[in-house]
């Protein structure tokens, strides 16, 4: 249900073509709500059919020209309705946690190496978020839009900080297991 709302948000920030939206998802929105190129184009078609967005008139008619889209008043109203609605948190589903639970009964071969790999990935993501924060949110940039966008980025920073800390703790636990390579 949230992909159309992510697209409406992105289009309200800046009218864009499907390709531009895909690039923007890859650089920002995709950090917390991912979508493929095909999903974005499919959803653009639905949003247009539902009267929530429209293709902007082309400056010069040309075959194969990219269509840019903008949000219509009905799309803004839908996004406002969705933003104001209450939603419960989603339960955590993480294959690494399930694999740790399984390792408790079948042995932990390979898990420690993957914990290290996950830690490296989380630390890399954290460093990237911190660079984005430094670049895009300098002191004094405090409009309502800036503060809310920064809040989203802070969620990413805080989550990556949590996961990196938890993974370090998990690796310490592995180091203390007397039989972490053996089957129980």
XYZ file of N, CA, C and O in Angstrom:
736
model
N 0.819 -1.208 0.000
C 0.000 0.000 0.000
C 0.852 1.257 0.000
O 0.439 2.289 -0.475
N 2.091 1.202 0.475
C 2.863 2.431 0.632
C 3.618 2.878 -0.607
O 4.013 4.033 -0.678
N 3.849 2.016 -1.580
C 4.563 2.458 -2.778
C 3.856 3.620 -3.471
O 4.520 4.598 -3.833
N 2.536 3.567 -3.658
C 1.915 4.733 -4.289
C 2.129 6.012 -3.478
O 2.314 7.092 -4.049
N 2.155 5.887 -2.175
C 2.347 7.062 -1.327
C 3.792 7.558 -1.395
O 4.040 8.762 -1.359
N 4.731 6.637 -1.523
C 6.127 7.047 -1.707
C 6.277 7.802 -3.023
O 6.975 8.823 -3.090
N 5.609 7.326 -4.068
C 5.678 7.998 -5.370
C 5.004 9.359 -5.318
O 5.531 10.348 -5.831
N 3.844 9.438 -4.676
C 3.163 10.728 -4.536
C 4.055 11.721 -3.789
O 4.160 12.890 -4.180
N 4.700 11.260 -2.737
C 5.606 12.126 -1.973
C 6.722 12.644 -2.874
O 7.000 13.847 -2.908
N 7.357 11.734 -3.595
C 8.472 12.122 -4.469
C 8.013 13.099 -5.543
O 8.720 14.068 -5.856
N 6.832 12.871 -6.115
C 6.334 13.766 -7.161
C 5.924 15.127 -6.614
O 6.023 16.136 -7.317
N 5.448 15.169 -5.378
C 5.141 16.468 -4.776
C 6.419 17.244 -4.494
O 6.435 18.470 -4.582
N 7.488 16.529 -4.163
C 8.765 17.203 -3.952
C 9.290 17.770 -5.273
O 9.846 18.858 -5.294
N 9.069 17.001 -6.369
C 9.545 17.454 -7.673
C 8.898 16.606 -8.765
O 9.079 15.391 -8.789
N 8.131 17.230 -9.680
C 7.596 16.458 -10.809
C 8.742 15.756 -11.539
O 9.821 16.336 -11.710
N 8.518 14.492 -11.914
C 9.606 13.676 -12.458
C 9.080 12.656 -13.444
O 7.902 12.293 -13.417
N 9.997 12.145 -14.252
C 9.690 11.007 -15.119
C 9.893 9.722 -14.314
O 10.440 9.750 -13.207
N 9.480 8.615 -14.895
C 9.686 7.331 -14.239
C 11.152 7.045 -14.001
O 11.553 6.561 -12.927
N 11.985 7.369 -14.974
C 13.422 7.144 -14.837
C 14.000 8.020 -13.729
O 14.815 7.565 -12.918
N 13.583 9.283 -13.684
C 14.052 10.170 -12.615
C 13.599 9.667 -11.250
O 14.363 9.712 -10.281
N 12.369 9.164 -11.167
C 11.883 8.600 -9.904
C 12.730 7.404 -9.486
O 13.091 7.271 -8.308
N 13.042 6.538 -10.437
C 13.868 5.371 -10.131
C 15.209 5.818 -9.566
O 15.682 5.270 -8.567
N 15.823 6.821 -10.179
C 17.112 7.326 -9.692
C 16.977 7.929 -8.296
O 17.846 7.745 -7.442
N 15.876 8.652 -8.068
C 15.667 9.255 -6.745
C 15.420 8.180 -5.699
O 15.880 8.304 -4.559
N 14.700 7.111 -6.075
C 14.503 6.007 -5.138
C 15.853 5.395 -4.782
O 16.106 5.072 -3.627
N 16.714 5.235 -5.776
C 18.032 4.653 -5.525
C 18.881 5.512 -4.601
O 19.713 4.993 -3.863
N 18.681 6.834 -4.637
C 19.526 7.743 -3.865
C 18.950 8.175 -2.524
O 19.679 8.711 -1.702
N 17.649 8.011 -2.297
C 17.113 8.499 -1.024
C 15.968 7.634 -0.514
O 16.127 6.913 0.462
N 14.837 7.692 -1.156
C 13.658 6.965 -0.665
C 13.936 5.472 -0.563
O 13.471 4.798 0.355
N 14.729 4.960 -1.475
C 15.044 3.540 -1.494
C 15.769 3.044 -0.261
O 15.817 1.846 -0.006
N 16.340 3.943 0.531
C 16.989 3.510 1.760
C 15.980 2.981 2.771
O 16.318 2.207 3.652
N 14.731 3.429 2.657
C 13.725 2.935 3.598
C 12.490 2.381 2.910
O 11.636 1.769 3.554
N 12.350 2.584 1.603
C 11.232 1.983 0.858
C 11.708 1.722 -0.560
O 11.728 2.620 -1.384
N 12.089 0.481 -0.830
C 12.668 0.178 -2.134
C 11.591 -0.193 -3.148
O 10.515 -0.647 -2.791
N 11.914 0.030 -4.403
C 11.023 -0.325 -5.510
C 11.858 -0.490 -6.762
O 12.831 0.239 -6.967
N 11.473 -1.437 -7.591
C 12.173 -1.632 -8.850
C 11.642 -0.640 -9.885
O 10.565 -0.066 -9.732
N 12.394 -0.510 -10.960
C 12.000 0.325 -12.094
C 10.611 -0.084 -12.588
O 9.743 0.763 -12.795
N 10.388 -1.401 -12.739
C 9.106 -1.906 -13.228
C 7.969 -1.584 -12.255
O 6.871 -1.219 -12.683
N 8.215 -1.736 -10.959
C 7.173 -1.421 -9.970
C 6.791 0.053 -10.037
O 5.616 0.402 -9.943
N 7.778 0.909 -10.181
C 7.510 2.345 -10.246
C 6.666 2.670 -11.478
O 5.660 3.378 -11.390
N 7.046 2.142 -12.636
C 6.290 2.421 -13.859
C 4.868 1.866 -13.775
O 3.915 2.529 -14.185
N 4.720 0.669 -13.227
C 3.383 0.079 -13.061
C 2.525 0.962 -12.158
O 1.368 1.238 -12.440
N 3.121 1.432 -11.073
C 2.379 2.266 -10.118
C 2.051 3.629 -10.719
O 0.977 4.179 -10.461
N 2.939 4.192 -11.516
C 2.637 5.457 -12.197
C 1.390 5.295 -13.063
O 0.520 6.171 -13.067
N 1.289 4.183 -13.776
C 0.110 3.918 -14.600
C -1.158 3.841 -13.770
O -2.195 4.396 -14.147
N -1.075 3.163 -12.627
C -2.252 3.056 -11.739
C -2.647 4.418 -11.177
O -3.830 4.755 -11.130
N -1.647 5.166 -10.718
C -1.932 6.484 -10.139
C -2.553 7.412 -11.174
O -3.471 8.175 -10.858
N -2.077 7.326 -12.406
C -2.643 8.156 -13.475
C -4.067 7.698 -13.789
O -4.975 8.530 -13.919
N -4.289 6.393 -13.859
C -5.631 5.860 -14.140
C -6.613 6.228 -13.033
O -7.800 6.442 -13.294
N -6.115 6.310 -11.798
C -6.968 6.667 -10.660
C -7.176 8.174 -10.516
O -7.854 8.629 -9.600
N -6.552 8.957 -11.393
C -6.735 10.406 -11.353
C -5.960 11.095 -10.247
O -6.306 12.208 -9.843
N -4.889 10.445 -9.752
C -4.108 11.046 -8.680
C -2.895 11.815 -9.206
O -2.382 12.707 -8.537
N -2.436 11.455 -10.390
C -1.336 12.166 -11.041
C -1.694 12.344 -12.513
O -2.647 11.729 -13.013
N -0.911 13.184 -13.190
C -1.090 13.307 -14.638
C 0.275 13.524 -15.268
O 1.196 14.045 -14.634
N 0.358 13.113 -16.526
C 1.574 13.370 -17.290
C 1.572 14.839 -17.675
O 0.548 15.378 -18.102
N 2.687 15.471 -17.512
C 2.812 16.869 -17.911
C 2.865 16.953 -19.432
O 3.425 16.074 -20.085
N 2.275 17.996 -19.985
C 2.365 18.142 -21.439
C 3.822 18.279 -21.870
O 4.606 18.958 -21.215
N 4.183 17.611 -22.949
C 5.551 17.682 -23.457
C 5.816 19.065 -24.018
O 4.929 19.678 -24.628
N 7.020 19.566 -23.814
C 7.384 20.880 -24.347
C 7.399 20.845 -25.874
O 6.969 21.773 -26.525
N 7.914 19.752 -26.422
C 7.916 19.553 -27.871
C 7.545 18.097 -28.116
O 8.179 17.206 -27.559
N 6.502 17.847 -28.905
C 6.137 16.464 -29.140
C 7.279 15.711 -29.825
O 7.853 16.188 -30.799
N 7.619 14.574 -29.254
C 8.671 13.744 -29.828
C 8.403 12.290 -29.473
O 7.997 11.989 -28.353
N 8.635 11.429 -30.406
C 8.429 9.994 -30.182
C 9.480 9.490 -29.185
O 10.665 9.808 -29.280
N 9.023 8.712 -28.227
C 9.926 8.140 -27.243
C 10.363 9.098 -26.152
O 11.218 8.774 -25.347
N 9.755 10.271 -26.105
C 10.123 11.253 -25.084
C 9.614 10.776 -23.724
O 8.508 10.241 -23.608
N 10.419 10.981 -22.691
C 10.006 10.610 -21.337
C 8.865 11.492 -20.872
O 8.890 12.701 -21.060
N 7.877 10.851 -20.246
C 6.773 11.611 -19.652
C 7.159 11.985 -18.230
O 7.638 11.155 -17.474
N 6.929 13.221 -17.878
C 7.068 13.643 -16.493
C 5.676 13.731 -15.894
O 4.711 14.043 -16.593
N 5.599 13.462 -14.608
C 4.312 13.432 -13.924
C 4.275 14.447 -12.809
O 5.299 14.768 -12.203
N 3.049 14.911 -12.531
C 2.815 15.775 -11.383
C 1.598 15.265 -10.640
O 0.751 14.560 -11.195
N 1.516 15.630 -9.376
C 0.416 15.201 -8.519
C -0.763 16.142 -8.710
O -0.611 17.365 -8.711
N -1.937 15.554 -8.854
C -3.178 16.323 -8.950
C -3.741 16.550 -7.546
O -3.322 15.896 -6.587
N -4.717 17.453 -7.392
C -5.296 17.690 -6.067
C -5.800 16.406 -5.398
O -5.633 16.239 -4.183
N -6.381 15.493 -6.156
C -6.855 14.230 -5.569
C -5.687 13.417 -5.017
O -5.825 12.732 -3.997
N -4.528 13.481 -5.678
C -3.343 12.783 -5.190
C -2.806 13.390 -3.910
O -2.425 12.685 -2.978
N -2.803 14.717 -3.851
C -2.378 15.406 -2.622
C -3.321 15.056 -1.476
O -2.888 14.781 -0.355
N -4.619 15.028 -1.751
C -5.607 14.689 -0.717
C -5.417 13.250 -0.240
O -5.501 12.973 0.964
N -5.146 12.331 -1.162
C -4.910 10.940 -0.777
C -3.668 10.817 0.084
O -3.651 10.107 1.079
N -2.608 11.520 -0.289
C -1.380 11.472 0.508
C -1.605 12.066 1.895
O -1.142 11.510 2.893
N -2.358 13.158 1.974
C -2.665 13.769 3.273
C -3.513 12.825 4.124
O -3.288 12.684 5.325
N -4.490 12.143 3.490
C -5.320 11.184 4.222
C -4.454 10.056 4.773
O -4.544 9.688 5.937
N -3.589 9.510 3.929
C -2.730 8.391 4.329
C -1.759 8.822 5.428
O -1.527 8.091 6.391
N -1.173 10.024 5.286
C -0.222 10.528 6.277
C -0.888 10.662 7.649
O -0.280 10.347 8.668
N -2.139 11.088 7.672
C -2.842 11.305 8.939
C -3.394 10.027 9.552
O -3.775 10.022 10.721
N -3.431 8.937 8.792
C -4.028 7.699 9.323
C -3.046 6.981 10.248
O -1.831 7.047 10.072
N -3.592 6.290 11.231
C -2.771 5.522 12.172
C -2.378 4.186 11.540
O -3.173 3.570 10.829
N -1.145 3.776 11.800
C -0.676 2.476 11.336
C 0.145 1.834 12.437
O 0.948 2.494 13.083
N -0.068 0.542 12.625
C 0.698 -0.193 13.622
C 2.084 -0.530 13.081
O 2.255 -0.702 11.870
N 3.066 -0.639 13.980
C 4.397 -1.053 13.524
C 4.336 -2.465 12.940
O 3.518 -3.282 13.364
N 5.203 -2.721 11.979
C 5.271 -4.049 11.374
C 6.198 -4.921 12.218
O 7.231 -4.451 12.698
N 5.856 -6.202 12.370
C 6.758 -7.089 13.119
C 8.083 -7.256 12.372
O 8.111 -7.237 11.138
N 9.144 -7.423 13.123
C 10.464 -7.603 12.544
C 10.573 -8.992 11.929
O 10.238 -9.989 12.569
N 11.009 -9.047 10.677
C 11.298 -10.305 9.996
C 12.711 -10.195 9.467
O 12.972 -9.425 8.556
N 13.632 -10.930 10.060
C 15.016 -10.844 9.646
C 15.594 -12.254 9.577
O 15.635 -12.968 10.580
N 16.051 -12.639 8.393
C 16.576 -13.993 8.185
C 17.798 -14.265 9.058
O 17.996 -15.401 9.500
N 18.624 -13.246 9.326
C 19.798 -13.459 10.165
C 19.387 -13.895 11.570
O 19.987 -14.811 12.141
N 18.370 -13.266 12.117
C 17.907 -13.651 13.455
C 17.348 -15.067 13.455
O 17.598 -15.845 14.375
N 16.616 -15.420 12.422
C 16.089 -16.774 12.310
C 17.236 -17.779 12.168
O 17.208 -18.855 12.769
N 18.268 -17.418 11.401
C 19.417 -18.315 11.241
C 20.147 -18.514 12.564
O 20.632 -19.611 12.847
N 20.238 -17.470 13.390
C 20.856 -17.628 14.708
C 20.045 -18.586 15.577
O 20.609 -19.420 16.286
N 18.744 -18.465 15.496
C 17.874 -19.379 16.260
C 18.073 -20.818 15.783
O 18.177 -21.739 16.578
N 18.168 -20.997 14.462
C 18.400 -22.332 13.904
C 19.785 -22.851 14.292
O 19.959 -24.050 14.562
N 20.781 -21.958 14.341
C 22.143 -22.365 14.710
C 22.179 -22.956 16.113
O 23.011 -23.820 16.408
N 21.264 -22.518 16.958
C 21.207 -23.051 18.315
C 20.880 -24.547 18.325
O 21.255 -25.252 19.255
N 20.235 -25.028 17.287
C 19.849 -26.452 17.264
C 20.600 -27.287 16.236
O 20.643 -28.501 16.352
N 21.210 -26.657 15.228
C 21.916 -27.453 14.212
C 23.402 -27.132 14.135
O 24.124 -27.757 13.368
N 23.870 -26.161 14.886
C 25.267 -25.763 14.814
C 25.402 -24.450 14.065
O 24.573 -24.114 13.236
N 26.480 -23.761 14.360
C 26.628 -22.390 13.882
C 27.670 -22.240 12.778
O 28.171 -21.148 12.562
N 27.989 -23.293 12.068
C 28.971 -23.190 10.990
C 28.576 -22.087 10.012
O 27.452 -22.058 9.523
N 29.517 -21.195 9.741
C 29.300 -20.133 8.763
C 28.609 -18.896 9.296
O 28.673 -17.838 8.670
N 27.951 -19.000 10.427
C 27.180 -17.868 10.940
C 28.090 -16.740 11.415
O 27.830 -15.569 11.141
N 29.176 -17.089 12.085
C 30.075 -16.056 12.601
C 30.647 -15.214 11.460
O 30.709 -13.975 11.560
N 31.046 -15.857 10.376
C 31.555 -15.114 9.219
C 30.481 -14.188 8.648
O 30.767 -13.066 8.243
N 29.249 -14.664 8.624
C 28.182 -13.824 8.095
C 27.864 -12.672 9.039
O 27.514 -11.587 8.582
N 28.004 -12.875 10.344
C 27.837 -11.770 11.288
C 28.869 -10.680 11.013
O 28.541 -9.495 11.007
N 30.115 -11.098 10.749
C 31.154 -10.113 10.413
C 30.805 -9.374 9.126
O 30.993 -8.167 9.012
N 30.314 -10.116 8.135
C 29.928 -9.499 6.862
C 28.796 -8.499 7.076
O 28.823 -7.377 6.559
N 27.800 -8.892 7.872
C 26.685 -7.976 8.168
C 27.188 -6.732 8.893
O 26.734 -5.615 8.608
N 28.116 -6.910 9.827
C 28.664 -5.759 10.554
C 29.346 -4.805 9.583
O 29.136 -3.586 9.644
N 30.135 -5.339 8.656
C 30.799 -4.488 7.672
C 29.775 -3.731 6.820
O 29.922 -2.527 6.576
N 28.719 -4.410 6.387
C 27.677 -3.759 5.585
C 26.965 -2.668 6.375
O 26.716 -1.576 5.865
N 26.638 -2.953 7.621
C 25.954 -1.961 8.467
C 26.843 -0.758 8.727
O 26.369 0.390 8.700
N 28.123 -0.994 8.985
C 29.033 0.121 9.232
C 29.200 0.975 7.976
O 29.283 2.197 8.062
N 29.239 0.343 6.821
C 29.335 1.082 5.558
C 28.085 1.932 5.335
O 28.175 3.098 4.944
N 26.904 1.345 5.593
C 25.651 2.084 5.427
C 25.590 3.252 6.408
O 25.185 4.361 6.044
N 26.009 3.025 7.640
C 26.031 4.082 8.652
C 26.937 5.230 8.209
O 26.551 6.406 8.296
N 28.118 4.906 7.699
C 29.039 5.950 7.243
C 28.421 6.749 6.091
O 28.558 7.982 6.041
N 27.712 6.064 5.193
C 27.077 6.769 4.084
C 25.980 7.703 4.602
O 25.889 8.852 4.176
N 25.155 7.228 5.532
C 24.113 8.084 6.101
C 24.722 9.295 6.806
O 24.206 10.404 6.713
N 25.823 9.087 7.514
C 26.460 10.201 8.218
C 27.024 11.224 7.233
O 26.972 12.421 7.497
N 27.534 10.756 6.101
C 28.000 11.681 5.059
C 26.830 12.472 4.477
O 26.945 13.673 4.237
N 25.710 11.801 4.229
C 24.513 12.486 3.728
C 24.058 13.537 4.731
O 23.724 14.664 4.362
N 24.071 13.169 6.011
C 23.667 14.116 7.052
C 24.579 15.346 7.048
O 24.101 16.479 7.081
N 25.882 15.124 6.972
C 26.834 16.232 6.975
C 26.619 17.125 5.745
O 26.640 18.350 5.845
N 26.390 16.494 4.588
C 26.237 17.234 3.333
C 24.894 17.962 3.231
O 24.827 19.122 2.840
N 23.810 17.274 3.594
C 22.468 17.800 3.333
C 21.800 18.519 4.503
O 20.805 19.205 4.304
N 22.336 18.358 5.715
C 21.675 18.957 6.880
C 22.667 19.696 7.775
O 22.860 19.357 8.935
N 23.295 20.745 7.228
C 24.220 21.526 8.049
C 23.442 22.295 9.121
O 22.222 22.483 9.000
N 24.134 22.749 10.163
C 23.455 23.549 11.190
C 22.738 24.740 10.550
O 23.243 25.357 9.613
N 21.552 25.036 11.050
C 20.785 26.168 10.559
C 19.800 25.810 9.459
O 18.958 26.625 9.098
N 19.896 24.622 8.924
C 18.936 24.192 7.899
C 17.762 23.580 8.656
O 17.757 22.388 8.942
N 16.775 24.434 8.973
C 15.748 23.958 9.892
C 14.322 24.323 9.506
O 13.465 24.540 10.358
N 14.044 24.360 8.198
C 12.646 24.522 7.797
C 11.896 23.256 8.219
O 12.506 22.223 8.525
N 10.592 23.315 8.234
C 9.801 22.134 8.602
C 10.130 20.955 7.699
O 10.304 19.829 8.167
N 10.225 21.205 6.388
C 10.541 20.127 5.450
C 11.923 19.543 5.742
O 12.092 18.328 5.791
N 12.909 20.412 5.968
C 14.259 19.938 6.279
C 14.280 19.114 7.557
O 14.919 18.060 7.620
N 13.581 19.606 8.571
C 13.598 18.899 9.866
C 12.940 17.533 9.767
O 13.434 16.562 10.348
N 11.844 17.423 9.027
C 11.190 16.124 8.879
C 12.023 15.174 8.025
O 12.135 13.981 8.338
N 12.638 15.681 6.954
C 13.510 14.828 6.142
C 14.732 14.380 6.946
O 15.159 13.236 6.850
N 15.262 15.269 7.757
C 16.399 14.918 8.611
C 15.984 13.859 9.632
O 16.766 12.954 9.955
N 14.774 13.963 10.125
C 14.271 12.971 11.073
C 14.250 11.572 10.456
O 14.612 10.581 11.103
N 13.860 11.478 9.194
C 13.874 10.187 8.492
C 15.310 9.671 8.399
O 15.581 8.495 8.674
N 16.230 10.545 8.022
C 17.629 10.142 7.940
C 18.155 9.719 9.307
O 18.892 8.732 9.420
N 17.775 10.440 10.349
C 18.207 10.075 11.710
C 17.712 8.679 12.081
O 18.410 7.938 12.777
N 16.514 8.311 11.616
C 16.028 6.951 11.882
C 16.985 5.940 11.261
O 17.339 4.931 11.883
N 17.426 6.202 10.030
C 18.388 5.315 9.390
C 19.702 5.252 10.149
O 20.268 4.178 10.354
N 20.199 6.410 10.582
C 21.448 6.452 11.347
C 21.300 5.680 12.649
O 22.159 4.865 13.016
N 20.193 5.916 13.348
C 19.990 5.241 14.631
C 19.810 3.727 14.454
O 20.324 2.939 15.261
N 19.104 3.309 13.408
C 18.936 1.868 13.164
C 20.268 1.204 12.820
O 20.580 0.115 13.324
N 21.057 1.837 11.959
C 22.353 1.251 11.606
C 23.282 1.228 12.816
O 24.046 0.280 13.002
N 23.213 2.268 13.660
C 24.001 2.291 14.889
C 23.584 1.136 15.790
O 24.434 0.423 16.347
N 22.274 0.934 15.945
C 21.777 -0.190 16.743
C 22.290 -1.517 16.195
O 22.832 -2.340 16.929
N 22.097 -1.758 14.875
C 22.479 -3.044 14.297
C 23.984 -3.271 14.391
O 24.429 -4.394 14.684
N 24.785 -2.247 14.158
C 26.237 -2.412 14.274
C 26.610 -2.783 15.706
O 27.429 -3.689 15.933
N 26.003 -2.117 16.684
C 26.267 -2.448 18.088
C 25.814 -3.855 18.437
O 26.521 -4.604 19.122
N 24.645 -4.228 17.961
C 24.130 -5.573 18.238
C 25.028 -6.632 17.594
O 25.321 -7.666 18.204
N 25.475 -6.384 16.367
C 26.352 -7.348 15.688
C 27.693 -7.477 16.410
O 28.227 -8.597 16.537
N 28.241 -6.377 16.918
C 29.471 -6.465 17.706
C 29.241 -7.320 18.952
O 30.071 -8.160 19.298
N 28.107 -7.106 19.599
C 27.759 -7.903 20.785
C 27.605 -9.388 20.406
O 28.100 -10.269 21.118
N 26.946 -9.660 19.293
C 26.764 -11.046 18.851
C 28.118 -11.700 18.590
O 28.328 -12.875 18.959
N 29.037 -10.971 17.963
C 30.369 -11.535 17.709
C 31.125 -11.792 19.014
O 31.855 -12.786 19.126
N 30.947 -10.921 20.001
C 31.551 -11.165 21.315
C 30.978 -12.435 21.936
O 31.712 -13.238 22.523
N 29.668 -12.629 21.809
C 29.034 -13.848 22.316
C 29.602 -15.081 21.612
O 29.875 -16.094 22.252
N 29.760 -14.998 20.299
C 30.325 -16.122 19.551
C 31.720 -16.459 20.054
O 32.080 -17.623 20.180
N 32.522 -15.423 20.328
C 33.881 -15.648 20.807
C 33.891 -16.371 22.146
O 34.825 -17.110 22.448
N 32.848 -16.175 22.948
C 32.765 -16.802 24.269
C 32.097 -18.171 24.261
O 32.101 -18.850 25.287
N 31.516 -18.579 23.137
C 30.861 -19.891 23.096
C 31.920 -20.987 23.086
O 32.821 -20.977 22.245
N 31.809 -21.948 24.002
C 32.809 -23.018 24.032
C 32.750 -23.932 22.811
O 33.733 -24.503 22.412
N 31.594 -24.045 22.194
C 31.423 -25.012 21.093
C 30.715 -24.392 19.898
O 29.933 -25.037 19.238
N 31.008 -23.122 19.588
C 30.217 -22.443 18.566
C 30.369 -23.051 17.176
O 29.588 -22.772 16.314
N 31.318 -23.916 16.961
C 31.427 -24.591 15.673
C 30.847 -25.994 15.698
O 30.733 -26.647 14.668
N 30.482 -26.460 16.896
C 29.981 -27.830 17.028
C 28.466 -27.873 17.027
O 27.807 -26.905 17.386
N 27.949 -29.025 16.688
C 26.501 -29.230 16.811
C 26.171 -29.479 18.270
O 26.884 -30.188 18.951
N 25.038 -28.959 18.740
C 24.646 -29.211 20.144
C 24.203 -30.646 20.329
O 23.879 -31.348 19.444
